[in-house]
mmCIF file of C-alpha atoms in Angstrom:
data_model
loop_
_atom_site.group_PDB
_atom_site.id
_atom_site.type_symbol
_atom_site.label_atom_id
_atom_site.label_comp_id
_atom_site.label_asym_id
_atom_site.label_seq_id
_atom_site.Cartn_x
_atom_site.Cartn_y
_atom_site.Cartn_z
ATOM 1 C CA UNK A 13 82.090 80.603 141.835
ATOM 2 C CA UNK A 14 80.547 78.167 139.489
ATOM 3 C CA UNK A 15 82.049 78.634 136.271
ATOM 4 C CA UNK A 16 78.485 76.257 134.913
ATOM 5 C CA UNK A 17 77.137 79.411 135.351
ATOM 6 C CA UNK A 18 78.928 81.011 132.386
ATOM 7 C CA UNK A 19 79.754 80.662 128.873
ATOM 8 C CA UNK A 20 82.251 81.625 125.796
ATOM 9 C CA UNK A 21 80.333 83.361 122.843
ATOM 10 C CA UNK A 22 82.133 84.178 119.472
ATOM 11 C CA UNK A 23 81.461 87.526 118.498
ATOM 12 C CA UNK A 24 79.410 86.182 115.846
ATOM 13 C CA UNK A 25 76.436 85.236 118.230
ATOM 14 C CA UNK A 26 77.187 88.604 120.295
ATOM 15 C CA UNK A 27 75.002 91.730 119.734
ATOM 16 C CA UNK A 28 77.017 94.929 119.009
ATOM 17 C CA UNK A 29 74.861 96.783 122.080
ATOM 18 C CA UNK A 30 76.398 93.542 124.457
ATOM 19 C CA UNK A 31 79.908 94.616 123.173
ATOM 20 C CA UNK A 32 79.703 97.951 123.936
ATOM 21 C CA UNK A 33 78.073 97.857 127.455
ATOM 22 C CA UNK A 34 80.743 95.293 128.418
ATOM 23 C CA UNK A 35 83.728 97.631 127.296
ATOM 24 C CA UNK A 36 81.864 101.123 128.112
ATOM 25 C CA UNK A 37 80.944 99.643 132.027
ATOM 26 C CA UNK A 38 84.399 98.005 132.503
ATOM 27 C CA UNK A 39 86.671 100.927 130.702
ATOM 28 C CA UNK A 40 88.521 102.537 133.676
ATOM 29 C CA UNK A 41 88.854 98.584 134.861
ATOM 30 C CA UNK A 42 90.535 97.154 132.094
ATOM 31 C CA UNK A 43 92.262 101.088 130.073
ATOM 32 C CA UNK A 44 95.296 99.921 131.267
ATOM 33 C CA UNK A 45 95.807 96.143 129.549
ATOM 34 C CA UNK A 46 92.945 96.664 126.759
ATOM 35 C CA UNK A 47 93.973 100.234 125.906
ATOM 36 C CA UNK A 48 93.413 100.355 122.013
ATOM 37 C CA UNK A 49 90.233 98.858 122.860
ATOM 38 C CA UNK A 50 89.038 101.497 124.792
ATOM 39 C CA UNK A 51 90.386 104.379 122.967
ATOM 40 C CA UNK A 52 88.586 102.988 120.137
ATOM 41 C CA UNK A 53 84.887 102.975 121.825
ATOM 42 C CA UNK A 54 84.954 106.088 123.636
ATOM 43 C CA UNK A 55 81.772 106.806 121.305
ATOM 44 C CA UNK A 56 78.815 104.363 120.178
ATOM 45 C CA UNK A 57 79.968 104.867 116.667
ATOM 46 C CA UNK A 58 83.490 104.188 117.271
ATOM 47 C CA UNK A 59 82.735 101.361 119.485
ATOM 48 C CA UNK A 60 80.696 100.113 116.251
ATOM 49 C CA UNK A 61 83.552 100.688 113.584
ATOM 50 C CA UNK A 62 85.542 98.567 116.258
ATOM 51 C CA UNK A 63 82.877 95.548 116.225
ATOM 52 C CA UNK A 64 82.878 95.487 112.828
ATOM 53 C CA UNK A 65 86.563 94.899 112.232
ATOM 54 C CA UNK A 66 86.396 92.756 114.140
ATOM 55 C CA UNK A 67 83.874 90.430 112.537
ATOM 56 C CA UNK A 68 86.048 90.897 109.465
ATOM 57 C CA UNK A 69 88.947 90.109 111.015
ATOM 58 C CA UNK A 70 87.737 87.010 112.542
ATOM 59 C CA UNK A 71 85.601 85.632 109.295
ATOM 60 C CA UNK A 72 89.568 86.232 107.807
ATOM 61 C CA UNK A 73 91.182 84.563 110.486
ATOM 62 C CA UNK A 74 93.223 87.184 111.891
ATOM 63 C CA UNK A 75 91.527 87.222 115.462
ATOM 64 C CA UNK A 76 89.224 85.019 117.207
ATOM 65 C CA UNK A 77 87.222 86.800 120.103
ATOM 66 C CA UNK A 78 85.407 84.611 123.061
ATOM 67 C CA UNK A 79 83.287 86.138 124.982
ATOM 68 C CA UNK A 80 82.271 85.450 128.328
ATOM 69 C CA UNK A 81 78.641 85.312 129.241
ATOM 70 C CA UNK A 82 77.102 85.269 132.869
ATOM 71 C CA UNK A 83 74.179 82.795 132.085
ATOM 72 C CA UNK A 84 72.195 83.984 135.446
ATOM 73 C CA UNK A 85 72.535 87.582 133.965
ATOM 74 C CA UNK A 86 72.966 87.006 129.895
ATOM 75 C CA UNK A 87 75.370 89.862 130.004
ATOM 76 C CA UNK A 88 78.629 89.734 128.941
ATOM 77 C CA UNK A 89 81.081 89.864 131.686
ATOM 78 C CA UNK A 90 84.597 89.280 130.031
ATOM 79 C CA UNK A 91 86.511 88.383 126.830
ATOM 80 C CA UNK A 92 89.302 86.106 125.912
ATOM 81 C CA UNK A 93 90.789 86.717 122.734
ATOM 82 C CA UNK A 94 93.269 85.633 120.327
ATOM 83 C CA UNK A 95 95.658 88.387 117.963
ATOM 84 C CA UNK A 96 98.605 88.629 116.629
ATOM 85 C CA UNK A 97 98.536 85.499 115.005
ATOM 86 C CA UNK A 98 101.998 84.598 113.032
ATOM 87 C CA UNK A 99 101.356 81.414 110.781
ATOM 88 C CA UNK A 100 105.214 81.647 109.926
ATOM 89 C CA UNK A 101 106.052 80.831 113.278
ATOM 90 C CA UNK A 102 102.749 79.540 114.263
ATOM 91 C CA UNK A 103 102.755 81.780 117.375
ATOM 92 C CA UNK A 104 99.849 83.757 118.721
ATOM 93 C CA UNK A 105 98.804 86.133 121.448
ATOM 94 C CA UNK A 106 95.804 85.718 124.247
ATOM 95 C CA UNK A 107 94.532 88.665 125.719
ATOM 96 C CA UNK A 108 91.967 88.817 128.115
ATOM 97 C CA UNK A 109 89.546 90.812 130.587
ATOM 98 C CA UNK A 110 86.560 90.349 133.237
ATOM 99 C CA UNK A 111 84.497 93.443 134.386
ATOM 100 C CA UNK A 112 85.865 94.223 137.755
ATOM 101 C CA UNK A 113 82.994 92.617 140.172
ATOM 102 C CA UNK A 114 83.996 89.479 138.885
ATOM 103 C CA UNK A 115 87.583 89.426 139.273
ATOM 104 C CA UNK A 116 89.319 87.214 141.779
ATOM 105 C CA UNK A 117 86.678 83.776 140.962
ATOM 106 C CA UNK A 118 88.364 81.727 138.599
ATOM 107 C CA UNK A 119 86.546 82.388 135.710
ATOM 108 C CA UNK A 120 89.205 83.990 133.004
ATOM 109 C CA UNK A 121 91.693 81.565 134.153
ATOM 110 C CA UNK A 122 89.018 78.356 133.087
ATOM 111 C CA UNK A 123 88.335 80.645 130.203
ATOM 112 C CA UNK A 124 91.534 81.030 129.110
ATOM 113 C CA UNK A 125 92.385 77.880 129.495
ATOM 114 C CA UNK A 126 89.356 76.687 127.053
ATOM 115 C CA UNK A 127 90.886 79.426 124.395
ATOM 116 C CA UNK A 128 94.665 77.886 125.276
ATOM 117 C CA UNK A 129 93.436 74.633 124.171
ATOM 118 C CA UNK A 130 91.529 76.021 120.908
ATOM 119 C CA UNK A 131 94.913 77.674 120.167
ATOM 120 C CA UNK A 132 97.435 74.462 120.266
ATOM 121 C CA UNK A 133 94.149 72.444 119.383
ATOM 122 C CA UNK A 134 92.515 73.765 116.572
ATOM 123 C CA UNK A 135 94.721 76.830 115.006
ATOM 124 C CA UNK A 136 97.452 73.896 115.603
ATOM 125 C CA UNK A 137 100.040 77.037 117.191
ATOM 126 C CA UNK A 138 103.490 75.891 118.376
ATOM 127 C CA UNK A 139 103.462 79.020 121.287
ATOM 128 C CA UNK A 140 100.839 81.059 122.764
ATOM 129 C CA UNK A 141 102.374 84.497 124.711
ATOM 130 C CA UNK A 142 100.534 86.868 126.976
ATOM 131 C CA UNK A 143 101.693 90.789 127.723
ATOM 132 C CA UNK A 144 100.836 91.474 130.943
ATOM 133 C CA UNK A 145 101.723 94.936 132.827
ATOM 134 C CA UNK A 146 104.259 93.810 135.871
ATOM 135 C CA UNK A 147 101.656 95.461 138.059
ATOM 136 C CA UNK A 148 98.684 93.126 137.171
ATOM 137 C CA UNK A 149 99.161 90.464 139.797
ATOM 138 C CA UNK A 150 95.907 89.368 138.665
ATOM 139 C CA UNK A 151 97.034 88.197 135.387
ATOM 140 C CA UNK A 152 100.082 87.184 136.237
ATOM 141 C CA UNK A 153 98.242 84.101 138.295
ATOM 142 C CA UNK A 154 96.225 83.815 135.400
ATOM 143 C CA UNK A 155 99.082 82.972 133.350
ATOM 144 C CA UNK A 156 100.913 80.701 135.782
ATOM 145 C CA UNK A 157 98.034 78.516 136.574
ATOM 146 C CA UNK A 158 97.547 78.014 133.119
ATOM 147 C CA UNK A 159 101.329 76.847 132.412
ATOM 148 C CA UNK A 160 103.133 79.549 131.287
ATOM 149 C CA UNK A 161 106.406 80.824 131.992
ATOM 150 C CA UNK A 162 107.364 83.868 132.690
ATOM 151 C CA UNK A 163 110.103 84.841 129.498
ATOM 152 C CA UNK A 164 110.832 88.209 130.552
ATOM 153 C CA UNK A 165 110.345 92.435 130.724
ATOM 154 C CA UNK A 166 110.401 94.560 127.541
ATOM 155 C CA UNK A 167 110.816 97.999 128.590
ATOM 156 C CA UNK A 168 108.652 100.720 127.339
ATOM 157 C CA UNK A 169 107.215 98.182 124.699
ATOM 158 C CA UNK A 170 103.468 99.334 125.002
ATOM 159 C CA UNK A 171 101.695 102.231 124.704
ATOM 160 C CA UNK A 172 99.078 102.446 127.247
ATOM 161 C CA UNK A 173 95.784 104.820 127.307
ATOM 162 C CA UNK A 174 97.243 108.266 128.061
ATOM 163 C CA UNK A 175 99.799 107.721 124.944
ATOM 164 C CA UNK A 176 102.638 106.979 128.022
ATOM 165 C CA UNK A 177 105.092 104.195 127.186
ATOM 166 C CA UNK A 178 104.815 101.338 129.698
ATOM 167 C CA UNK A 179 106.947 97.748 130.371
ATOM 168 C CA UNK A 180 105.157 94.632 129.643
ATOM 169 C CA UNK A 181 105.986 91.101 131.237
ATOM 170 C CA UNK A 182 106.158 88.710 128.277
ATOM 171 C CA UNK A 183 104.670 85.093 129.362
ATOM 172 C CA UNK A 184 104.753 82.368 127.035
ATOM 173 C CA UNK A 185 103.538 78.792 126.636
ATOM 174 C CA UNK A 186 104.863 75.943 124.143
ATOM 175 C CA UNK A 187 102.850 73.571 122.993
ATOM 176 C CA UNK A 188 105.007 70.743 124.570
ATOM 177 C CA UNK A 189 104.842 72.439 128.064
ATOM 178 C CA UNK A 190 101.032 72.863 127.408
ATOM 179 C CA UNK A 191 101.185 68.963 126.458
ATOM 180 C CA UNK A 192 102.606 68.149 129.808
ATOM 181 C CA UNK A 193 100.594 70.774 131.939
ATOM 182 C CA UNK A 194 97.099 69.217 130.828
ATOM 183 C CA UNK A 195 98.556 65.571 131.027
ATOM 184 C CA UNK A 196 99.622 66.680 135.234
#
């Protein structure tokens, strides 16, 4: 896969109609890891409540949302995003997604590598952390290939898209290991 053939977009260049189809097409895909995402568009007009906040929240600070775009396609085909951002420890959390046909190529691990960097980089973070479901293999690479180390399970410390209480794997990234893993 030829990751030339995609892009990152901030939410601020993204229409709220891309947003949508790339959550509504990809919800069943992604419910379990993104599910306060998805409970929140199960409408149009949710979906654009949703948008919204999130431009705020990003013109404040409080998130920064990358978007991947399929340049062959111009659709939107993924998101890498950055929450949970705690100046006092200057910690943060990357989430991310790709619609299921594109799964498996590469592309949200060069991604989120890109939004790794922009994290120790520009927001100047001493850790970056990733909750992953133990049962996303997927992700799990994603996070390993990218440097980080696997810190442990939190039992019943999310609760997923049918309101059940699931484990999360807790995967974190210093910025001295990050240091080392770009220098290798």
């Amino acid at each position: 896969m030829n990751h030339l053939n995609y892009k990152l977009q901030r939410i601020h260049a993204v229409s709220f109609e891309a947003f949508f189809d790339v959550i509504y097409s990809n919800k069943s895909y992604i419910e379990k890891g993104f599910a306060g995402t998805v409970k929140r568009c199960q409408t149009k007009e949710e979906a654009k409540l949703l948008f919204d906040e999130w431009v705020s929240e990003e013109s404040e600070g409080k998130i920064f949302s990358f978007f991947i775009e399929s340049l062959e396609t111009n659709t939107l085909v993924g998101l890498v995003n950055i929450k949970n951002i705690d100046p006092s420890v200057k910690k943060c959390e990357v989430g991310y997604f790709i619609s299921e046909q594109m799964a498996g190529n590469g592309i949200v691990s060069k991604f989120t590598s890109d939004v790794v960097t922009y994290c120790f980089e520009t927001l100047h973070m001493n850790k970056v952390f990733l909750r992953i479901a133990p049962e996303n293999i997927g992700s799990q690479k994603v996070a390993t290939k990218n440097g980080f180390q696997k810190e442990g399970v939190l039992r019943q410390e999310y609760k997923g898209f049918q309101d059940k209480y699931e484990d999360v794997m807790y995967f974190g990234l210093l910025k001295t290991d990050y240091l080392k893993h770009r220098n290798v």
